Amino acid sequence: MNIQMVDLKGQYQKMKNEIDSALINTAEATQYIKGPDVAAFEKSLSKYLKVNHTIGCGNGTDALQIALMALELKPGDEVLVPAFTYVATIEAIALLGLTPVMVDVDKNTFNISVNEIEKSITSKTKAIVPVHLYGQSADIEPIMQIANKNNLFVIEDNAQALGAEYSFSDGTTKKTGTIGHIGCNSFFPTKNLGCFGDGGALTTDDNLLAEKCRIIASHGQKKKYHHSRIGCNSRLDTIHAAVLNVKLKYLDDFISARQKAADYYSKKLSGINGITLPQKMNYAKHTFNQFTIKVEGGKRDEMQTYLKEMGIPSIIYYPLPLYKQEAFKMYCTPDFGLLNTEELCSSVLSIPMHTELTFDIQNKIIETIKSFC
Ligand SMILES: *Cc1c(COP(=O)(O)O)cnc(C)c1O
């Protein structure tokens, strides 16, 4: 049994005919840049998310950068960001000369802590970038309340959570990425909706921000060769949009498959000493881009080595807090530390999670984890 973290081949094979003909059509139509598939995909994703605007771009990191550029912030403005996330979230902030302020996360949800956000706000704070980590929405309702009270923008890093939902206290639900001012999505192959390379998209209900994002992503031009501002070159290629148009139809099926696999892991691994299972929050429809357990007692690395010897892959997302990364140390004092972030960096372990998991594969993984614990 060959067990993999993700099984992109298995997923492709199920849709092979449809995808192959989309690829060939794109090759033959030769509109490789801004072809009709791009606009079609933007429209379909807007419909799926129930949001007014989707703007395709080169990747999720670009989406974050473009979103922040659209806010017209000044160097030195502070942007709150969880200390426990992928580097892209903070990178975009730092690249623009903004000041990232790293905030601790909740150790049960892995997402940015609402209390810690409140404590971190200063007169220079201009935006919050919550990340819906591992596929589960951050607690976005109180975050929006804090943002509204303090006049802050909210840019959602939805790279890992496309298709996830948040339930508000009034009973309404919204898809993540459509709640803050702008949502940033990635179609990196292993995300919930993956293309055949790099791809990304911005989503927003705000007409002005949508127009700005579109202009920024296109060299700062609305009219060809007339540049109203400094932008960048960030496009969702037609070939990726063609693939995404096929795969978007199955996104809810992909998410159901992930949820089913997560339920099975949770059922079979519950009550085992030494590990903590990921917590599903009432307010969130979790999409399980990752299934991340916590290994207690300092045994995480040992468990990972054991799993590897037994042929089970696993990945540590993420081994180092952002403030301990060489590149971002300058934003903190040397003694800066965040309790939950530190604890998670030394205890989290993501085990195989994808749309093609079978009970056989999961049983092997479950038995191996049990035999270690
Ligand atoms: C993947 C990811 C990104 C960046 O997406 P790319 O498309 O790889 O640039 C940003 N933030 C988070 C949390 C991610 O997981």
Short mmCIF file of C-alpha atoms and ligand atoms in Angstrom, two decimals:
data_model
loop_
_atom_site.label_atom_id
_atom_site.label_comp_id
_atom_site.label_asym_id
_atom_site.label_seq_id
_atom_site.Cartn_x
_atom_site.Cartn_y
_atom_site.Cartn_z
CA MET A 1 0.00 0.00 0.00
CA ASN A 2 1.52 3.29 -1.13
CA ILE A 3 0.24 5.95 1.25
CA GLN A 4 0.59 9.59 0.21
CA MET A 5 -0.15 12.94 1.86
CA VAL A 6 -2.24 13.87 -1.16
CA ASP A 7 -3.38 11.86 -4.17
CA LEU A 8 -3.66 14.27 -7.07
CA LYS A 9 -3.34 11.47 -9.59
CA GLY A 10 -6.32 9.57 -8.21
CA GLN A 11 -8.38 12.73 -8.29
CA TYR A 12 -7.34 13.57 -11.85
CA GLN A 13 -8.18 10.09 -13.10
CA LYS A 14 -11.79 10.47 -11.99
CA MET A 15 -12.20 13.59 -14.14
CA LYS A 16 -9.64 12.71 -16.81
CA ASN A 17 -11.91 12.91 -19.86
CA GLU A 18 -13.38 16.25 -18.92
CA ILE A 19 -10.06 17.77 -17.93
CA ASP A 20 -8.18 16.44 -20.95
CA SER A 21 -10.69 17.93 -23.34
CA ALA A 22 -10.57 21.26 -21.47
CA LEU A 23 -6.77 21.23 -21.81
CA ILE A 24 -6.86 20.40 -25.50
CA ASN A 25 -9.51 23.03 -26.15
CA THR A 26 -7.32 25.62 -24.47
CA ALA A 27 -4.32 24.54 -26.51
CA GLU A 28 -6.29 24.82 -29.73
CA ALA A 29 -8.03 28.10 -28.93
CA THR A 30 -4.59 29.70 -28.27
CA GLN A 31 -6.02 32.46 -26.05
CA TYR A 32 -3.51 31.56 -23.39
CA ILE A 33 -3.78 34.88 -21.56
CA LYS A 34 -7.18 36.21 -20.48
CA GLY A 35 -9.04 33.64 -22.54
CA PRO A 36 -12.79 33.13 -22.10
CA ASP A 37 -12.25 30.42 -19.48
CA VAL A 38 -10.86 33.01 -17.08
CA ALA A 39 -13.98 35.20 -17.14
CA ALA A 40 -16.17 32.09 -17.01
CA PHE A 41 -14.34 30.82 -13.95
CA GLU A 42 -14.48 34.19 -12.20
CA LYS A 43 -18.22 34.22 -12.76
CA SER A 44 -18.70 30.65 -11.55
CA LEU A 45 -16.62 31.18 -8.43
CA SER A 46 -18.57 34.36 -7.61
CA LYS A 47 -21.77 32.37 -7.94
CA TYR A 48 -20.46 29.51 -5.80
CA LEU A 49 -19.30 31.87 -3.07
CA LYS A 50 -22.28 34.25 -3.41
CA VAL A 51 -19.95 37.22 -3.76
CA ASN A 52 -20.13 40.11 -6.21
CA HIS A 53 -16.62 40.03 -7.65
CA THR A 54 -13.91 37.47 -8.30
CA ILE A 55 -10.60 38.57 -9.80
CA GLY A 56 -8.23 35.85 -10.92
CA CYS A 57 -4.52 36.32 -10.22
CA GLY A 58 -1.23 34.44 -10.31
CA ASN A 59 -1.32 32.73 -6.91
CA GLY A 60 -2.52 33.13 -3.34
CA THR A 61 0.52 35.11 -2.27
CA ASP A 62 -0.12 37.64 -5.03
CA ALA A 63 -3.76 37.80 -3.96
CA LEU A 64 -2.67 38.88 -0.48
CA GLN A 65 -0.28 41.46 -1.90
CA ILE A 66 -2.84 42.87 -4.34
CA ALA A 67 -5.50 43.03 -1.62
CA LEU A 68 -3.20 44.95 0.69
CA MET A 69 -2.15 47.29 -2.14
CA ALA A 70 -5.82 48.05 -2.82
CA LEU A 71 -6.24 49.32 0.75
CA GLU A 72 -3.82 52.22 0.05
CA LEU A 73 -1.99 51.80 3.38
CA LYS A 74 1.18 53.76 4.19
CA PRO A 75 4.57 52.37 5.22
CA GLY A 76 4.57 51.87 8.96
CA ASP A 77 0.87 51.10 9.17
CA GLU A 78 0.36 48.04 11.31
CA VAL A 79 -1.33 44.88 10.10
CA LEU A 80 -2.30 42.14 12.54
CA VAL A 81 -1.46 38.63 11.43
CA PRO A 82 -1.42 35.28 13.24
CA ALA A 83 2.10 34.15 14.19
CA PHE A 84 1.11 30.59 13.29
CA THR A 85 0.54 30.51 9.53
CA TYR A 86 2.26 29.98 6.22
CA VAL A 87 4.92 32.58 5.44
CA ALA A 88 2.93 34.08 2.54
CA THR A 89 0.52 35.82 4.89
CA ILE A 90 3.20 37.93 6.55
CA GLU A 91 5.42 38.19 3.46
CA ALA A 92 2.88 40.24 1.53
CA ILE A 93 2.56 42.66 4.45
CA ALA A 94 6.32 43.08 4.86
CA LEU A 95 7.00 43.44 1.13
CA LEU A 96 4.76 46.51 1.01
CA GLY A 97 6.63 48.21 3.84
CA LEU A 98 3.75 47.69 6.23
CA THR A 99 4.48 46.52 9.75
CA PRO A 100 3.29 43.03 10.56
CA VAL A 101 2.19 42.60 14.15
CA MET A 102 2.19 38.94 15.05
CA VAL A 103 -0.70 37.78 17.16
CA ASP A 104 -1.11 34.54 19.09
CA VAL A 105 -3.60 31.89 18.05
CA ASP A 106 -6.15 29.82 19.92
CA LYS A 107 -4.63 26.44 20.69
CA ASN A 108 -7.83 24.52 20.01
CA THR A 109 -8.77 26.06 16.68
CA PHE A 110 -5.23 27.00 15.51
CA ASN A 111 -6.74 30.30 14.34
CA ILE A 112 -6.01 33.87 15.38
CA SER A 113 -7.19 34.63 18.92
CA VAL A 114 -9.91 37.25 19.14
CA ASN A 115 -8.72 38.41 22.60
CA GLU A 116 -5.17 38.77 21.41
CA ILE A 117 -6.33 40.85 18.45
CA GLU A 118 -7.97 43.33 20.79
CA LYS A 119 -4.81 43.59 22.88
CA SER A 120 -2.64 44.20 19.82
CA ILE A 121 -4.54 47.16 18.38
CA THR A 122 -2.73 50.51 18.46
CA SER A 123 -3.37 53.87 16.82
CA LYS A 124 -1.31 52.61 13.85
CA THR A 125 -3.32 49.44 13.26
CA LYS A 126 -5.05 49.55 9.89
CA ALA A 127 -5.92 45.96 9.00
CA ILE A 128 -6.29 42.40 10.24
CA VAL A 129 -5.43 39.36 8.12
CA PRO A 130 -7.11 36.35 9.72
CA VAL A 131 -6.15 32.99 8.22
CA HIS A 132 -8.70 30.17 8.02
CA LEU A 133 -6.07 27.62 8.87
CA TYR A 134 -6.29 23.96 7.82
CA GLY A 135 -9.71 24.63 6.27
CA GLN A 136 -11.68 25.90 9.25
CA SER A 137 -12.98 29.45 9.53
CA ALA A 138 -11.43 31.73 12.10
CA ASP A 139 -13.98 33.17 14.54
CA ILE A 140 -14.76 35.90 12.06
CA GLU A 141 -17.91 37.47 13.53
CA PRO A 142 -16.20 38.99 16.58
CA ILE A 143 -13.22 39.85 14.38
CA MET A 144 -15.51 41.87 12.09
CA GLN A 145 -17.03 43.58 15.12
CA ILE A 146 -13.61 44.60 16.41
CA ALA A 147 -12.65 45.75 12.92
CA ASN A 148 -15.78 47.85 12.51
CA LYS A 149 -15.37 49.40 15.94
CA ASN A 150 -11.76 50.35 15.20
CA ASN A 151 -12.15 51.18 11.52
CA LEU A 152 -9.90 48.38 10.33
CA PHE A 153 -9.87 46.46 7.08
CA VAL A 154 -10.16 42.68 7.18
CA ILE A 155 -8.39 40.67 4.49
CA GLU A 156 -9.20 36.98 4.81
CA ASP A 157 -6.44 34.54 3.94
CA ASN A 158 -8.73 31.86 2.56
CA ALA A 159 -5.97 29.88 0.84
CA GLN A 160 -6.66 26.72 2.84
CA ALA A 161 -10.40 27.05 3.26
CA LEU A 162 -12.19 27.62 -0.04
CA GLY A 163 -15.73 26.28 0.42
CA ALA A 164 -15.72 26.65 4.21
CA GLU A 165 -18.55 28.48 5.91
CA TYR A 166 -19.13 30.56 9.00
CA SER A 167 -22.44 30.65 10.88
CA PHE A 168 -23.26 34.00 12.44
CA SER A 169 -25.12 34.38 15.70
CA ASP A 170 -28.26 35.45 13.81
CA GLY A 171 -28.32 32.07 12.07
CA THR A 172 -27.12 33.27 8.66
CA THR A 173 -24.10 31.65 7.04
CA LYS A 174 -21.49 32.95 4.65
CA LYS A 175 -18.63 31.33 2.82
CA THR A 176 -15.19 32.24 4.10
CA GLY A 177 -13.43 34.76 1.88
CA THR A 178 -16.65 36.75 1.44
CA ILE A 179 -16.99 38.12 4.98
CA GLY A 180 -14.08 40.55 5.30
CA HIS A 181 -13.35 43.36 2.83
CA ILE A 182 -11.39 41.08 0.50
CA GLY A 183 -10.82 37.32 0.44
CA CYS A 184 -7.59 35.80 -0.90
CA ASN A 185 -7.64 32.35 -2.47
CA SER A 186 -5.03 29.96 -3.76
CA PHE A 187 -5.42 27.22 -6.34
CA PHE A 188 -2.07 25.61 -5.52
CA PRO A 189 -2.54 21.94 -6.43
CA THR A 190 -3.00 20.69 -2.87
CA LYS A 191 -5.56 23.29 -1.78
CA ASN A 192 -9.29 22.48 -1.65
CA LEU A 193 -9.61 23.55 -5.28
CA GLY A 194 -6.29 23.00 -7.00
CA CYS A 195 -5.20 23.81 -10.56
CA PHE A 196 -2.26 22.38 -12.50
CA GLY A 197 0.28 24.87 -11.23
CA ASP A 198 -0.03 28.22 -9.51
CA GLY A 199 -3.26 30.18 -9.47
CA GLY A 200 -5.18 32.49 -7.18
CA ALA A 201 -8.16 34.80 -6.90
CA LEU A 202 -9.44 37.75 -4.94
CA THR A 203 -13.08 37.99 -3.91
CA THR A 204 -15.00 41.00 -2.67
CA ASP A 205 -18.47 42.54 -2.53
CA ASP A 206 -17.02 46.05 -2.73
CA ASN A 207 -17.14 47.51 -6.25
CA LEU A 208 -14.33 49.99 -5.70
CA LEU A 209 -11.96 47.47 -4.12
CA ALA A 210 -12.77 45.01 -6.90
CA GLU A 211 -11.85 47.55 -9.56
CA LYS A 212 -8.65 48.45 -7.75
CA CYS A 213 -7.62 44.81 -7.43
CA ARG A 214 -8.24 44.23 -11.12
CA ILE A 215 -6.21 47.29 -12.09
CA ILE A 216 -3.34 46.43 -9.74
CA ALA A 217 -3.13 42.85 -11.02
CA SER A 218 -2.90 44.21 -14.56
CA HIS A 219 0.14 46.53 -14.38
CA GLY A 220 -1.96 49.31 -12.90
CA GLN A 221 -3.93 49.77 -16.09
CA LYS A 222 -7.62 49.91 -16.79
CA LYS A 223 -7.16 50.91 -20.40
CA LYS A 224 -4.37 49.13 -22.23
CA TYR A 225 -1.03 51.00 -22.07
CA HIS A 226 -2.51 53.66 -19.78
CA HIS A 227 -1.15 53.11 -16.30
CA SER A 228 -2.91 54.94 -13.51
CA ARG A 229 -0.87 53.42 -10.71
CA ILE A 230 2.01 51.04 -10.02
CA GLY A 231 0.70 47.52 -10.25
CA CYS A 232 2.05 44.10 -10.95
CA ASN A 233 1.64 41.31 -13.47
CA SER A 234 -0.48 38.66 -11.84
CA ARG A 235 -2.84 36.60 -13.94
CA LEU A 236 -4.75 33.39 -13.67
CA ASP A 237 -3.63 31.63 -16.86
CA THR A 238 -6.35 30.41 -19.20
CA ILE A 239 -5.15 26.82 -18.96
CA HIS A 240 -5.59 26.86 -15.18
CA ALA A 241 -8.99 28.50 -15.44
CA ALA A 242 -10.05 25.76 -17.88
CA VAL A 243 -9.05 23.10 -15.35
CA LEU A 244 -10.70 25.01 -12.52
CA ASN A 245 -13.93 25.30 -14.48
CA VAL A 246 -14.10 21.52 -14.54
CA LYS A 247 -13.03 21.03 -10.94
CA LEU A 248 -15.23 23.72 -9.37
CA LYS A 249 -18.27 21.59 -10.20
CA TYR A 250 -16.86 18.93 -7.90
CA LEU A 251 -15.62 21.18 -5.09
CA ASP A 252 -18.50 20.30 -2.79
CA ASP A 253 -17.86 16.60 -3.45
CA PHE A 254 -14.17 17.07 -2.67
CA ILE A 255 -15.08 18.78 0.58
CA SER A 256 -17.55 16.02 1.50
CA ALA A 257 -14.85 13.42 0.89
CA ARG A 258 -12.47 15.33 3.19
CA GLN A 259 -15.14 15.67 5.87
CA LYS A 260 -15.98 12.00 5.67
CA ALA A 261 -12.33 11.05 6.04
CA ALA A 262 -11.98 13.49 8.94
CA ASP A 263 -15.01 12.00 10.68
CA TYR A 264 -13.54 8.54 10.33
CA TYR A 265 -10.16 9.62 11.72
CA SER A 266 -11.90 11.41 14.59
CA LYS A 267 -14.05 8.40 15.43
CA LYS A 268 -11.23 5.88 15.32
CA LEU A 269 -8.56 8.00 16.97
CA SER A 270 -10.72 9.41 19.76
CA GLY A 271 -9.74 8.61 23.31
CA ILE A 272 -6.16 7.69 22.46
CA ASN A 273 -3.71 8.92 25.07
CA GLY A 274 -1.08 11.31 23.88
CA ILE A 275 -2.84 12.90 20.94
CA THR A 276 -5.44 15.64 20.59
CA LEU A 277 -7.74 15.66 17.60
CA PRO A 278 -8.66 18.78 15.65
CA GLN A 279 -11.68 20.52 17.05
CA LYS A 280 -14.67 21.35 14.88
CA MET A 281 -16.31 24.56 16.00
CA ASN A 282 -20.09 25.05 15.96
CA TYR A 283 -19.74 28.23 13.95
CA ALA A 284 -17.73 26.61 11.19
CA LYS A 285 -18.22 24.19 8.34
CA HIS A 286 -14.69 22.74 8.37
CA THR A 287 -13.29 21.74 4.98
CA PHE A 288 -10.32 19.78 6.34
CA ASN A 289 -7.68 20.90 3.90
CA GLN A 290 -5.48 19.36 6.58
CA PHE A 291 -6.18 16.91 9.37
CA THR A 292 -3.84 18.11 12.07
CA ILE A 293 -3.38 16.35 15.37
CA LYS A 294 -1.40 17.52 18.37
CA VAL A 295 1.08 15.07 19.82
CA GLU A 296 1.51 15.62 23.53
CA GLY A 297 4.50 15.06 25.80
CA GLY A 298 7.15 16.29 23.38
CA LYS A 299 6.78 13.17 21.26
CA ARG A 300 5.77 14.75 17.97
CA ASP A 301 9.09 14.34 16.17
CA GLU A 302 9.42 10.81 17.47
CA MET A 303 5.96 9.96 16.19
CA GLN A 304 6.74 11.46 12.82
CA THR A 305 9.89 9.37 12.51
CA TYR A 306 7.98 6.26 13.53
CA LEU A 307 5.22 6.90 10.99
CA LYS A 308 7.81 7.46 8.30
CA GLU A 309 9.50 4.14 9.08
CA MET A 310 6.11 2.49 8.78
CA GLY A 311 5.50 4.09 5.39
CA ILE A 312 3.11 6.80 6.55
CA PRO A 313 3.92 10.35 5.45
CA SER A 314 3.10 13.35 7.62
CA ILE A 315 3.99 17.04 7.52
CA ILE A 316 4.58 19.67 10.19
CA TYR A 317 2.62 22.81 9.30
CA TYR A 318 4.44 24.82 10.75
CA PRO A 319 7.62 24.05 12.69
CA LEU A 320 8.65 27.66 13.45
CA PRO A 321 6.66 30.70 14.60
CA LEU A 322 6.93 33.54 12.09
CA TYR A 323 8.77 35.69 14.64
CA LYS A 324 11.53 33.08 14.84
CA GLN A 325 12.04 33.05 11.09
CA GLU A 326 15.30 34.71 10.09
CA ALA A 327 13.49 36.95 7.60
CA PHE A 328 10.93 38.34 10.05
CA LYS A 329 12.93 38.60 13.28
CA MET A 330 13.32 42.34 12.83
CA TYR A 331 9.67 42.91 13.57
CA CYS A 332 10.06 41.67 17.15
CA THR A 333 12.33 41.99 20.14
CA PRO A 334 14.63 38.97 20.62
CA ASP A 335 12.67 37.79 23.66
CA PHE A 336 9.30 37.99 21.89
CA GLY A 337 7.29 34.79 22.28
CA LEU A 338 3.68 33.68 22.01
CA LEU A 339 2.65 30.79 24.20
CA ASN A 340 0.12 28.97 22.04
CA THR A 341 2.06 29.49 18.84
CA GLU A 342 5.16 27.96 20.46
CA GLU A 343 3.19 25.03 21.79
CA LEU A 344 1.59 24.32 18.42
CA CYS A 345 4.84 24.56 16.50
CA SER A 346 6.25 21.80 18.67
CA SER A 347 3.17 19.56 18.75
CA VAL A 348 1.23 19.70 15.45
CA LEU A 349 1.37 16.93 12.90
CA SER A 350 -0.75 16.76 9.76
CA ILE A 351 -1.53 13.25 8.58
CA PRO A 352 -2.62 12.19 5.08
CA MET A 353 -5.78 14.02 4.02
CA HIS A 354 -7.14 14.18 0.51
CA THR A 355 -10.18 13.39 -1.58
CA GLU A 356 -9.17 9.84 -2.46
CA LEU A 357 -8.67 8.30 0.99
CA THR A 358 -10.19 4.85 1.47
CA PHE A 359 -11.07 3.13 4.75
CA ASP A 360 -8.24 0.67 4.03
CA ILE A 361 -5.68 3.44 3.82
CA GLN A 362 -7.11 5.22 6.84
CA ASN A 363 -7.17 2.00 8.88
CA LYS A 364 -3.48 1.46 8.18
CA ILE A 365 -2.71 5.03 9.29
CA ILE A 366 -4.93 4.73 12.37
CA GLU A 367 -3.42 1.39 13.44
CA THR A 368 0.09 2.76 13.03
CA ILE A 369 -0.66 5.81 15.15
CA LYS A 370 -2.25 3.58 17.80
CA SER A 371 0.77 1.29 17.84
CA PHE A 372 2.98 4.29 18.58
CA CYS A 373 0.83 5.73 21.36
C1 LIG B 1 -0.94 28.28 0.24
C2 LIG B 1 -1.09 29.44 1.14
C3 LIG B 1 -0.86 30.75 0.70
C4 LIG B 1 -0.24 31.10 -0.62
O1 LIG B 1 -0.77 30.56 -1.72
P1 LIG B 1 0.13 30.35 -3.05
O2 LIG B 1 -0.89 30.13 -4.09
O3 LIG B 1 1.00 29.17 -2.80
O4 LIG B 1 0.90 31.60 -3.25
C5 LIG B 1 -1.14 31.78 1.56
N1 LIG B 1 -1.57 31.57 2.81
C6 LIG B 1 -1.79 30.33 3.28
C7 LIG B 1 -2.31 30.14 4.66
C8 LIG B 1 -1.54 29.21 2.46
O5 LIG B 1 -1.73 27.99 2.95
#
